[in-house]
Amino acid sequence: MRRLVFLVPLALFLGLAGWFAAALFSGRDPRELPSALIDKPAPDFDLPSLAEGRLSSQSLRGQVTVVNFFASWCAPCRVEHPILLRMARQEKIRVIGIAYKDRPEDSRRFLAELGDPFLTTGIDRDGRTGIDFGLYGVPETYVIDKQGRIRKRIVGPVTPALLDRELLPLLRALERS
Amino acid sequence: MRFLLALFLFAAPAWAVLPDERLADPALEARARALSKELRCVVCHNESIDDSNATLARDIRIVLRERLAAGDSDGQAKAYLVARYGDFVLLRPPVRADTYLLWFGPFALLALGGAVAFAAQRRRKPAAPAPLTPEEQARLAALLREEPK
Amino acid sequence: MFIELGHFALALALCLALVQSIVPLAGAARRLSGWMAVGRSAALGQFAMVALSFAALTHAYVTSDFSVSNVVENSHSAKPMLYKISGVWGNHEGSMLLWVLILSLCGASVAVFGSNLPRELRARVLAVQGMVASGFLLFILATSNPFTRVIPAPADGHGLNPVLQDPGLAFHPPFLYLGYVGSSVAFAFAVAALIEGRVDAAWARWVRPWALVSWCALTVGIALGSWWAYYTLGWGGWWFWDPVENASLLPWLSGTALIHSAIVVERRDTMKSWTILLALLTFGLALVGTFLVRSGVLSSVHAFAVDPARGVFILVLLIIAIGGSFTLYAWRAPAMQGGGLFAPISREGALVLNNLLLATATGTVLLGTLYPLFMDAFGLKISVGPPFYNRTFLPLMTPLLVAMAVGPLLAWKRGDLTAALQRLWMAFGFALLVVLVGLYLSGFHAVLAILGLGLSAWIAAGVLAEWGERIRLFRLPLHDSWRRAAGLPRAAYGMSLAHFGMAVLVAGVSASAFEQERIESLRPGDHIDIAGYTLTLREVRRVPGPNYVADEAVIEVKRGGAVIDEMHPQRRTFTVQRQTTALTAIRTGLSADLYLALGEGDAQAGWVVRAWHKPIVSWIWLGALVMALGGVVSLTDRRWRVGVAARKPAAPTSIQSAAAE
């Protein structure tokens, strides 16, 4: 009995080491930041649009949509842009842009220069819609299902691998449902 | 986290709590300050939004003040942010079934340690003669003699 | 050329470390003195090789040899010499090399100063040191080699992060590492004792100086880091309960417990297995501290995945070092019977309480640091910040601080609490006075902070009371008291100083509740009034720097109508990194710091100026330094020298002095 007490430190340490090992070999994507809004309805918003008219959360209903927060001042957004173009033009996915804390003329120039993948682009000048989405920074991408619920959030640029391996299968599945 | 920091570097620099953010009502402002010390700047490395100069922290400070000015209680204002950013935004984790170990662990540890110390104290018996050779005893005695009482 | 030599020396050091881990251990088991003696030469040789290797890397930095990729990534030819040198350990690979350098220095010191240790004990200690060194040398060579060349060599380096170019940060790591690595000696002694199966007063006497050296260095290292954060980060915070800070606090807490419990082993021959456990734990936590922070695991489990090879290697090292020693502990420690009996109210009892509270505090900080990672494994993200520690760590520290004044007044074996408290009535009166005056002056605000100040007064007065007791102040004629004071062992003064330093620190921490803050937009000519000072913004001028442009505010400081100073907070924009940093302006004083930081702005809208008045904030670092000084004074006690360097012919046959070798 008394000897067991002396085993406690070892047992605690092995538990800790085992857990570290599990974390190490779990192979989870280090960039995954689970959103507090997963499987919850996307927040309501009603933003002026870059073209004309407005972009509101109502327009998300009924169709699977990808919402991308971007800004002209954000370097990773440039890196990500070709992927968004591919999504919209080749994969025929509905992509909506939200220009986060960006001057509309800068956003326009950005899209004119790199190509415009967005069906509509909302202007979130004060970043309030970003906060409603629980945004960490730009770029950030949300997948919204037909019922208007957030199904996935990607923090940072969408990479080709991420698109092929995770995003496209998810989008196809959502479209079929 | 390094990734988050990288994101943060792309944000334009601002400063923690700027004059233009403050509320006119000092009592409300004091509440806002106290609350912001318990809210994490989610894109920073372990900083509260009160300390942080990240733009997002500033935005959240402003939102927080708007909520308080609109009549939210402290709890409601926190809940508003938790709904968007999750429990991650709280520097003081909520007391829940999955955080009992965190919150009560220290005191359980103290009680456990106290019990072990108590048991050890009760078990302590007069020492068996120290298994020292006479030479060692002599040397030890020599060492201890050096020591003034 | 030097670089290849450094690389080769490192490989050679690994060979020597392997020899050092095996031969003396086998020698001790078979009582072969020749084999045991190998440990000494191997330890010295290993140190020489690692030093050569470190010198080679330093040479590459000093001469800006950009054919070395480590230099390219972390240095720049235009950097001041101080930061070229500190750049050596300002990165993962170089800091590991510094780590191993200090480790081999410790091994060499045991080899040199341990000449009066029993032969077997010394051989085993050196062997364990060799094992630890082998692990880390292998780690460097396999995953973190600083000697990789780049071909072709670029014209210049990438430079060091501007935030890190700071004298406080240049010296912070060496102290911290000495603290971490120094605890490996106590660890090696503990493992050796477990192998031998015995711990006695002599063992404790040999271990304590090493534990103290490590504790002092760690104290200074933590204080330096905290002071750096205070003056750099621009809002005057000095402790954030950040995982990185916690990682250094953990071995400090358990190391503090260790230097106290080792006294009990030395004086009363009891609490042996607990002391051994603390020695193992302190080094274990130091390992967790260095490596998990370095690899970024403490901020996110995912950082492991960033470089899986390093992560796996670190984990294996931890399992061998901590798991191995804990296994040995579970096997051998139960046989270590405690000797001395004592009543619950006694010096031993007080030290048990000290250890109980410090160990619980260690556990609390560990829990708070690891819990978010633990939750992360289940896909839940939580944050554990200062509000958690204020509600758990501080309540645990309070009884410890209260008992700190009483413990030293209790006698060994059986103490008289009433008598001890009677001797403290003046201290209690003083503390009460501080609390009442504080409450009155503050209008019954910030009660907790005032109780903290009272606690500080209690400890400080308690230290004086204990000293007065030892020298029978006012009870013997003054010159007799003086003789007693002069005759007190240095260790006694060391303890008094360290405890007094704690009192100073507690006062500084408590007083932070009384800081004042003003944040205003100022145009030239506008002023802020704070704590009796009038701060007037005269102008904001543009100052060019070597690799940055700064906006510098000229702020006139007036007190009582007279201009007493001019302060110049800056806001620096580093052109290459597109990074803005604040250079704060601080008027440091014993009674208060005036702290200014300059924010954004322009001539029309005004400049944001943040001003703080922080009463006795400098006492925090002053207190930490006094604590470390207490440790150093204690180390100069002649009893250690008796224990460490005695070459008296008294050495009996079974504890053969190795001095003759």
mmCIF file of N, CA and C in Angstrom, chain B residues 1 9-10 13-19 22 33 38 40 45-47 51 87-88 90-93 96 98-99 101-103 105-107 109-110 113-114 117 121 124-127 131-133 135-136 139-140 143-144 146-149, chain C residues 116 198 205 234-235 240-243 267 270 299 339-342 352 356-357 360 363-364 367-368 371 375 380-381 383-385 387-388 391 396 517 519-521 571 580 582 598-600 608 610 638-639 642 648 652-655:
data_model
loop_
_atom_site.group_PDB
_atom_site.id
_atom_site.type_symbol
_atom_site.label_atom_id
_atom_site.label_comp_id
_atom_site.label_asym_id
_atom_site.label_seq_id
_atom_site.Cartn_x
_atom_site.Cartn_y
_atom_site.Cartn_z
ATOM 1 N N MET B 1 -0.321 29.199 -33.194
ATOM 2 C CA MET B 1 -0.337 30.531 -32.598
ATOM 3 C C MET B 1 0.580 31.458 -33.379
ATOM 4 N N LEU B 9 0.217 40.683 -37.592
ATOM 5 C CA LEU B 9 1.180 41.634 -38.121
ATOM 6 C C LEU B 9 0.642 42.352 -39.356
ATOM 7 N N PHE B 10 -0.296 41.723 -40.029
ATOM 8 C CA PHE B 10 -0.827 42.368 -41.223
ATOM 9 C C PHE B 10 -1.862 43.428 -40.875
ATOM 10 N N PRO B 13 -1.293 48.824 -37.036
ATOM 11 C CA PRO B 13 -1.096 48.960 -35.594
ATOM 12 C C PRO B 13 -1.981 50.054 -35.009
ATOM 13 N N ALA B 14 -2.502 49.802 -33.854
ATOM 14 C CA ALA B 14 -3.282 50.801 -33.134
ATOM 15 C C ALA B 14 -2.777 50.775 -31.694
ATOM 16 N N TRP B 15 -3.507 51.290 -30.757
ATOM 17 C CA TRP B 15 -3.047 51.276 -29.377
ATOM 18 C C TRP B 15 -4.114 50.805 -28.427
ATOM 19 N N ALA B 16 -3.647 50.196 -27.318
ATOM 20 C CA ALA B 16 -4.582 49.754 -26.293
ATOM 21 C C ALA B 16 -5.346 50.977 -25.784
ATOM 22 N N VAL B 17 -6.613 50.779 -25.489
ATOM 23 C CA VAL B 17 -7.532 51.806 -24.983
ATOM 24 C C VAL B 17 -7.178 53.241 -25.390
ATOM 25 N N LEU B 18 -7.808 53.699 -26.430
ATOM 26 C CA LEU B 18 -7.567 55.048 -26.924
ATOM 27 C C LEU B 18 -8.607 56.009 -26.351
ATOM 28 N N PRO B 19 -8.246 57.294 -26.281
ATOM 29 C CA PRO B 19 -9.169 58.272 -25.681
ATOM 30 C C PRO B 19 -10.546 58.259 -26.347
ATOM 31 N N ARG B 22 -13.444 55.836 -25.109
ATOM 32 C CA ARG B 22 -13.993 55.815 -23.765
ATOM 33 C C ARG B 22 -15.402 56.362 -23.693
ATOM 34 N N ARG B 33 -13.677 48.781 -18.438
ATOM 35 C CA ARG B 33 -12.263 48.487 -18.224
ATOM 36 C C ARG B 33 -12.104 47.170 -17.484
ATOM 37 N N GLU B 38 -10.810 40.899 -18.461
ATOM 38 C CA GLU B 38 -11.133 39.470 -18.382
ATOM 39 C C GLU B 38 -11.434 38.877 -19.742
ATOM 40 N N ARG B 40 -10.124 37.973 -23.599
ATOM 41 C CA ARG B 40 -8.885 37.745 -24.312
ATOM 42 C C ARG B 40 -8.921 38.375 -25.695
ATOM 43 N N HIS B 45 -1.141 36.833 -28.204
ATOM 44 C CA HIS B 45 -0.526 35.812 -27.388
ATOM 45 C C HIS B 45 -0.855 36.108 -25.938
ATOM 46 N N ASN B 46 -1.954 35.546 -25.441
ATOM 47 C CA ASN B 46 -2.257 35.668 -24.024
ATOM 48 C C ASN B 46 -2.381 37.105 -23.506
ATOM 49 N N GLU B 47 -2.989 37.972 -24.291
ATOM 50 C CA GLU B 47 -3.196 39.335 -23.838
ATOM 51 C C GLU B 47 -4.683 39.589 -23.676
ATOM 52 N N ASP B 51 -5.170 45.270 -22.736
ATOM 53 C CA ASP B 51 -3.740 45.506 -22.923
ATOM 54 C C ASP B 51 -3.347 45.549 -24.385
ATOM 55 N N ASP B 87 -15.736 30.163 -25.799
ATOM 56 C CA ASP B 87 -15.171 30.350 -24.463
ATOM 57 C C ASP B 87 -13.726 30.822 -24.521
ATOM 58 N N PHE B 88 -13.118 30.657 -25.681
ATOM 59 C CA PHE B 88 -11.735 31.073 -25.873
ATOM 60 C C PHE B 88 -11.541 32.543 -25.502
ATOM 61 N N LEU B 90 -12.793 34.159 -23.058
ATOM 62 C CA LEU B 90 -12.824 34.438 -21.618
ATOM 63 C C LEU B 90 -11.491 34.086 -20.978
ATOM 64 N N LEU B 91 -10.839 35.056 -20.349
ATOM 65 C CA LEU B 91 -9.590 34.747 -19.648
ATOM 66 C C LEU B 91 -9.873 34.030 -18.337
ATOM 67 N N ARG B 92 -11.083 34.215 -17.829
ATOM 68 C CA ARG B 92 -11.497 33.444 -16.649
ATOM 69 C C ARG B 92 -12.437 32.371 -17.143
ATOM 70 N N PRO B 93 -11.947 31.129 -17.236
ATOM 71 C CA PRO B 93 -12.794 30.079 -17.815
ATOM 72 C C PRO B 93 -14.053 29.882 -16.979
ATOM 73 N N ARG B 96 -17.590 24.857 -15.074
ATOM 74 C CA ARG B 96 -18.503 23.885 -15.686
ATOM 75 C C ARG B 96 -17.990 22.508 -15.379
ATOM 76 N N ASP B 98 -16.681 20.401 -17.254
ATOM 77 C CA ASP B 98 -15.378 20.097 -17.855
ATOM 78 C C ASP B 98 -14.254 21.010 -17.365
ATOM 79 N N THR B 99 -14.567 21.947 -16.462
ATOM 80 C CA THR B 99 -13.479 22.738 -15.887
ATOM 81 C C THR B 99 -13.422 22.575 -14.367
ATOM 82 N N LEU B 101 -12.077 20.213 -12.802
ATOM 83 C CA LEU B 101 -10.732 19.781 -12.473
ATOM 84 C C LEU B 101 -9.799 20.993 -12.381
ATOM 85 N N LEU B 102 -9.997 21.933 -13.288
ATOM 86 C CA LEU B 102 -9.157 23.134 -13.293
ATOM 87 C C LEU B 102 -9.410 23.982 -12.061
ATOM 88 N N TRP B 103 -10.710 24.215 -11.782
ATOM 89 C CA TRP B 103 -11.029 25.153 -10.714
ATOM 90 C C TRP B 103 -10.848 24.552 -9.323
ATOM 91 N N GLY B 105 -9.198 21.554 -8.765
ATOM 92 C CA GLY B 105 -7.972 20.764 -8.691
ATOM 93 C C GLY B 105 -6.974 21.291 -7.661
ATOM 94 N N PRO B 106 -6.672 22.590 -7.696
ATOM 95 C CA PRO B 106 -5.681 23.106 -6.751
ATOM 96 C C PRO B 106 -6.053 22.824 -5.299
ATOM 97 N N PHE B 107 -7.327 23.012 -4.977
ATOM 98 C CA PHE B 107 -7.713 22.839 -3.578
ATOM 99 C C PHE B 107 -7.800 21.358 -3.214
ATOM 100 N N LEU B 109 -5.803 19.219 -4.519
ATOM 101 C CA LEU B 109 -4.385 18.883 -4.379
ATOM 102 C C LEU B 109 -3.887 19.236 -2.983
ATOM 103 N N LEU B 110 -4.318 20.409 -2.514
ATOM 104 C CA LEU B 110 -3.905 20.853 -1.191
ATOM 105 C C LEU B 110 -4.423 19.887 -0.131
ATOM 106 N N GLY B 113 -2.516 16.595 -0.436
ATOM 107 C CA GLY B 113 -1.160 16.756 0.080
ATOM 108 C C GLY B 113 -1.171 16.834 1.596
ATOM 109 N N GLY B 114 -2.149 17.574 2.123
ATOM 110 C CA GLY B 114 -2.272 17.683 3.566
ATOM 111 C C GLY B 114 -2.500 16.320 4.202
ATOM 112 N N ALA B 117 0.701 14.324 4.123
ATOM 113 C CA ALA B 117 1.638 14.821 5.127
ATOM 114 C C ALA B 117 1.205 14.381 6.521
ATOM 115 N N GLN B 121 3.188 11.924 9.012
ATOM 116 C CA GLN B 121 3.516 12.380 10.356
ATOM 117 C C GLN B 121 3.133 11.320 11.391
ATOM 118 N N ARG B 124 5.434 8.232 11.253
ATOM 119 C CA ARG B 124 6.858 8.409 11.547
ATOM 120 C C ARG B 124 7.211 7.743 12.867
ATOM 121 N N LYS B 125 8.146 6.826 12.799
ATOM 122 C CA LYS B 125 8.558 6.097 13.994
ATOM 123 C C LYS B 125 9.956 6.549 14.381
ATOM 124 N N PRO B 126 10.331 6.257 15.608
ATOM 125 C CA PRO B 126 11.710 6.577 15.978
ATOM 126 C C PRO B 126 12.654 5.942 14.966
ATOM 127 N N ALA B 127 13.673 6.658 14.635
ATOM 128 C CA ALA B 127 14.556 6.191 13.571
ATOM 129 C C ALA B 127 15.297 4.939 13.986
ATOM 130 N N PRO B 131 22.358 3.725 9.318
ATOM 131 C CA PRO B 131 23.311 2.718 8.854
ATOM 132 C C PRO B 131 24.618 3.361 8.410
ATOM 133 N N LEU B 132 25.285 4.017 9.340
ATOM 134 C CA LEU B 132 26.563 4.638 9.008
ATOM 135 C C LEU B 132 27.682 3.827 9.637
ATOM 136 N N THR B 133 28.787 3.803 8.943
ATOM 137 C CA THR B 133 29.958 3.170 9.534
ATOM 138 C C THR B 133 30.524 4.119 10.572
ATOM 139 N N GLU B 135 33.368 5.357 10.852
ATOM 140 C CA GLU B 135 34.178 6.412 10.215
ATOM 141 C C GLU B 135 33.274 7.519 9.697
ATOM 142 N N GLU B 136 32.196 7.085 9.089
ATOM 143 C CA GLU B 136 31.259 8.080 8.552
ATOM 144 C C GLU B 136 30.675 8.906 9.678
ATOM 145 N N ARG B 139 33.067 11.444 10.730
ATOM 146 C CA ARG B 139 33.214 12.521 9.753
ATOM 147 C C ARG B 139 32.005 13.456 9.807
ATOM 148 N N LEU B 140 30.851 12.820 9.965
ATOM 149 C CA LEU B 140 29.627 13.604 10.050
ATOM 150 C C LEU B 140 29.683 14.505 11.288
ATOM 151 N N LEU B 143 31.785 17.359 10.688
ATOM 152 C CA LEU B 143 31.108 18.359 9.862
ATOM 153 C C LEU B 143 30.135 19.172 10.705
ATOM 154 N N LEU B 144 29.376 18.479 11.517
ATOM 155 C CA LEU B 144 28.339 19.165 12.276
ATOM 156 C C LEU B 144 28.957 20.040 13.361
ATOM 157 N N GLU B 146 31.335 21.933 13.002
ATOM 158 C CA GLU B 146 31.690 23.205 12.373
ATOM 159 C C GLU B 146 30.560 24.219 12.492
ATOM 160 N N GLU B 147 29.399 23.675 12.821
ATOM 161 C CA GLU B 147 28.219 24.514 12.678
ATOM 162 C C GLU B 147 27.841 25.150 14.002
ATOM 163 N N PRO B 148 27.868 26.438 14.111
ATOM 164 C CA PRO B 148 27.475 27.074 15.372
ATOM 165 C C PRO B 148 25.990 26.869 15.608
ATOM 166 N N LYS B 149 25.629 26.703 16.817
ATOM 167 C CA LYS B 149 24.197 26.456 17.115
ATOM 168 C C LYS B 149 23.409 27.719 16.852
ATOM 169 N N ASN C 116 35.738 16.040 -2.671
ATOM 170 C CA ASN C 116 35.599 15.382 -1.375
ATOM 171 C C ASN C 116 34.365 14.490 -1.302
ATOM 172 N N ARG C 198 20.671 5.302 -0.627
ATOM 173 C CA ARG C 198 20.738 5.981 0.667
ATOM 174 C C ARG C 198 20.863 7.494 0.510
ATOM 175 N N ARG C 205 23.759 18.060 2.367
ATOM 176 C CA ARG C 205 24.703 19.163 2.444
ATOM 177 C C ARG C 205 25.417 19.362 1.105
ATOM 178 N N GLY C 234 4.991 48.404 -23.227
ATOM 179 C CA GLY C 234 4.310 49.665 -23.449
ATOM 180 C C GLY C 234 3.040 49.882 -22.648
ATOM 181 N N TRP C 235 2.682 48.984 -21.752
ATOM 182 C CA TRP C 235 1.567 49.328 -20.872
ATOM 183 C C TRP C 235 1.885 48.981 -19.425
ATOM 184 N N PHE C 240 2.157 38.163 -16.765
ATOM 185 C CA PHE C 240 0.925 37.941 -17.531
ATOM 186 C C PHE C 240 0.372 36.538 -17.393
ATOM 187 N N TRP C 241 1.042 35.703 -16.603
ATOM 188 C CA TRP C 241 0.644 34.300 -16.497
ATOM 189 C C TRP C 241 0.604 33.665 -17.886
ATOM 190 N N ASP C 242 1.554 34.049 -18.671
ATOM 191 C CA ASP C 242 1.708 33.496 -20.001
ATOM 192 C C ASP C 242 2.381 32.124 -19.869
ATOM 193 N N PRO C 243 2.044 31.166 -20.740
ATOM 194 C CA PRO C 243 2.678 29.846 -20.631
ATOM 195 C C PRO C 243 4.203 29.921 -20.564
ATOM 196 N N ARG C 267 19.433 18.607 8.544
ATOM 197 C CA ARG C 267 19.451 18.797 9.991
ATOM 198 C C ARG C 267 18.794 17.669 10.754
ATOM 199 N N THR C 270 15.200 13.537 7.924
ATOM 200 C CA THR C 270 13.870 13.032 7.586
ATOM 201 C C THR C 270 13.386 13.772 6.336
ATOM 202 N N SER C 299 2.080 26.868 -26.159
ATOM 203 C CA SER C 299 1.068 27.787 -26.652
ATOM 204 C C SER C 299 0.080 27.048 -27.542
ATOM 205 N N GLY C 339 14.131 9.534 9.499
ATOM 206 C CA GLY C 339 14.695 9.330 10.812
ATOM 207 C C GLY C 339 13.998 10.146 11.879
ATOM 208 N N GLY C 340 14.323 11.424 11.925
ATOM 209 C CA GLY C 340 13.948 12.271 13.039
ATOM 210 C C GLY C 340 12.446 12.411 13.253
ATOM 211 N N LEU C 341 12.042 12.316 14.482
ATOM 212 C CA LEU C 341 10.651 12.567 14.842
ATOM 213 C C LEU C 341 10.479 14.054 15.104
ATOM 214 N N PHE C 342 9.284 14.545 14.834
ATOM 215 C CA PHE C 342 9.032 15.938 15.210
ATOM 216 C C PHE C 342 7.555 16.146 15.464
ATOM 217 N N VAL C 352 7.315 21.570 6.436
ATOM 218 C CA VAL C 352 6.366 20.694 5.744
ATOM 219 C C VAL C 352 5.235 21.537 5.158
ATOM 220 N N LEU C 356 4.204 21.870 1.363
ATOM 221 C CA LEU C 356 2.853 21.518 0.942
ATOM 222 C C LEU C 356 2.275 22.646 0.088
ATOM 223 N N LEU C 357 2.441 23.882 0.571
ATOM 224 C CA LEU C 357 1.858 25.009 -0.158
ATOM 225 C C LEU C 357 2.603 25.262 -1.466
ATOM 226 N N THR C 360 1.631 22.566 -3.919
ATOM 227 C CA THR C 360 0.289 22.792 -4.449
ATOM 228 C C THR C 360 0.290 23.945 -5.443
ATOM 229 N N GLY C 363 1.573 22.709 -8.626
ATOM 230 C CA GLY C 363 0.527 21.946 -9.299
ATOM 231 C C GLY C 363 -0.522 22.855 -9.928
ATOM 232 N N THR C 364 -0.857 23.931 -9.228
ATOM 233 C CA THR C 364 -1.864 24.863 -9.738
ATOM 234 C C THR C 364 -1.398 25.524 -11.027
ATOM 235 N N LEU C 367 -1.374 23.018 -13.791
ATOM 236 C CA LEU C 367 -2.744 22.734 -14.234
ATOM 237 C C LEU C 367 -3.263 23.864 -15.126
ATOM 238 N N GLY C 368 -3.065 25.101 -14.665
ATOM 239 C CA GLY C 368 -3.546 26.239 -15.440
ATOM 240 C C GLY C 368 -2.853 26.347 -16.787
ATOM 241 N N TYR C 371 -4.044 23.040 -18.926
ATOM 242 C CA TYR C 371 -5.468 22.756 -19.117
ATOM 243 C C TYR C 371 -6.008 23.148 -20.486
ATOM 244 N N MET C 375 -7.897 20.594 -23.007
ATOM 245 C CA MET C 375 -9.223 20.794 -23.599
ATOM 246 C C MET C 375 -9.139 20.793 -25.119
ATOM 247 N N LEU C 380 -12.046 21.612 -27.751
ATOM 248 C CA LEU C 380 -12.629 22.762 -27.062
ATOM 249 C C LEU C 380 -11.531 23.774 -26.803
ATOM 250 N N LYS C 381 -11.844 25.018 -27.068
ATOM 251 C CA LYS C 381 -10.829 26.044 -26.843
ATOM 252 C C LYS C 381 -11.219 26.890 -25.652
ATOM 253 N N SER C 383 -9.397 29.663 -22.546
ATOM 254 C CA SER C 383 -8.223 30.428 -22.145
ATOM 255 C C SER C 383 -8.156 30.411 -20.633
ATOM 256 N N VAL C 384 -6.958 30.298 -20.103
ATOM 257 C CA VAL C 384 -6.773 30.406 -18.667
ATOM 258 C C VAL C 384 -5.851 31.600 -18.437
ATOM 259 N N GLY C 385 -6.422 32.654 -17.925
ATOM 260 C CA GLY C 385 -5.641 33.888 -17.798
ATOM 261 C C GLY C 385 -5.494 34.337 -16.366
ATOM 262 N N PRO C 387 -7.198 36.090 -14.281
ATOM 263 C CA PRO C 387 -8.268 35.944 -13.286
ATOM 264 C C PRO C 387 -8.276 34.569 -12.618
ATOM 265 N N PHE C 388 -7.860 33.522 -13.356
ATOM 266 C CA PHE C 388 -7.803 32.187 -12.749
ATOM 267 C C PHE C 388 -6.744 32.139 -11.660
ATOM 268 N N ARG C 391 -7.423 33.803 -8.428
ATOM 269 C CA ARG C 391 -8.384 33.119 -7.561
ATOM 270 C C ARG C 391 -7.844 31.825 -6.985
ATOM 271 N N LEU C 396 -3.327 30.481 -2.239
ATOM 272 C CA LEU C 396 -2.368 29.491 -1.749
ATOM 273 C C LEU C 396 -1.113 30.163 -1.196
ATOM 274 N N GLU C 517 -3.691 55.974 -13.981
ATOM 275 C CA GLU C 517 -3.490 55.918 -15.414
ATOM 276 C C GLU C 517 -4.199 57.083 -16.064
ATOM 277 N N ILE C 519 -4.973 58.459 -20.110
ATOM 278 C CA ILE C 519 -4.776 58.290 -21.547
ATOM 279 C C ILE C 519 -5.435 59.487 -22.210
ATOM 280 N N GLU C 520 -4.641 60.311 -22.857
ATOM 281 C CA GLU C 520 -5.213 61.513 -23.462
ATOM 282 C C GLU C 520 -4.623 61.744 -24.841
ATOM 283 N N SER C 521 -5.415 62.440 -25.665
ATOM 284 C CA SER C 521 -4.881 62.955 -26.915
ATOM 285 C C SER C 521 -4.340 64.350 -26.645
ATOM 286 N N ARG C 571 8.039 56.331 -30.568
ATOM 287 C CA ARG C 571 7.267 55.340 -31.278
ATOM 288 C C ARG C 571 8.082 55.055 -32.528
ATOM 289 N N THR C 580 5.881 48.425 -35.753
ATOM 290 C CA THR C 580 5.979 49.598 -34.899
ATOM 291 C C THR C 580 6.192 49.140 -33.472
ATOM 292 N N ALA C 582 7.068 50.537 -29.319
ATOM 293 C CA ALA C 582 7.071 51.707 -28.453
ATOM 294 C C ALA C 582 8.347 51.688 -27.640
ATOM 295 N N LEU C 598 4.055 56.640 -25.944
ATOM 296 C CA LEU C 598 3.494 57.494 -26.990
ATOM 297 C C LEU C 598 2.721 56.623 -27.973
ATOM 298 N N GLY C 599 1.515 57.072 -28.298
ATOM 299 C CA GLY C 599 0.701 56.327 -29.246
ATOM 300 C C GLY C 599 0.644 57.010 -30.594
ATOM 301 N N GLU C 600 -0.401 56.667 -31.332
ATOM 302 C CA GLU C 600 -0.538 57.243 -32.667
ATOM 303 C C GLU C 600 -0.965 58.701 -32.593
ATOM 304 N N VAL C 608 -1.699 60.516 -28.957
ATOM 305 C CA VAL C 608 -2.170 59.777 -27.797
ATOM 306 C C VAL C 608 -0.994 59.552 -26.864
ATOM 307 N N ARG C 610 -0.049 57.959 -23.133
ATOM 308 C CA ARG C 610 -0.510 57.149 -21.999
ATOM 309 C C ARG C 610 0.484 57.332 -20.872
ATOM 310 N N ARG C 638 30.674 29.410 5.292
ATOM 311 C CA ARG C 638 31.871 28.575 5.313
ATOM 312 C C ARG C 638 31.535 27.092 5.476
ATOM 313 N N ARG C 639 30.320 26.827 5.971
ATOM 314 C CA ARG C 639 29.968 25.415 6.108
ATOM 315 C C ARG C 639 29.937 24.707 4.766
ATOM 316 N N VAL C 642 33.353 23.880 3.945
ATOM 317 C CA VAL C 642 33.742 22.689 4.692
ATOM 318 C C VAL C 642 33.206 21.467 3.969
ATOM 319 N N LYS C 648 40.780 17.873 4.632
ATOM 320 C CA LYS C 648 41.369 17.438 5.889
ATOM 321 C C LYS C 648 41.706 15.961 5.778
ATOM 322 N N PRO C 652 37.827 9.246 6.044
ATOM 323 C CA PRO C 652 37.980 7.831 6.405
ATOM 324 C C PRO C 652 37.940 6.951 5.157
ATOM 325 N N THR C 653 38.204 5.699 5.359
ATOM 326 C CA THR C 653 38.370 4.805 4.210
ATOM 327 C C THR C 653 37.106 4.660 3.369
ATOM 328 N N SER C 654 35.950 4.618 4.035
ATOM 329 C CA SER C 654 34.758 4.330 3.234
ATOM 330 C C SER C 654 34.297 5.548 2.429
ATOM 331 N N ILE C 655 34.672 6.733 2.870
ATOM 332 C CA ILE C 655 34.378 7.904 2.054
ATOM 333 C C ILE C 655 35.714 8.441 1.605
#
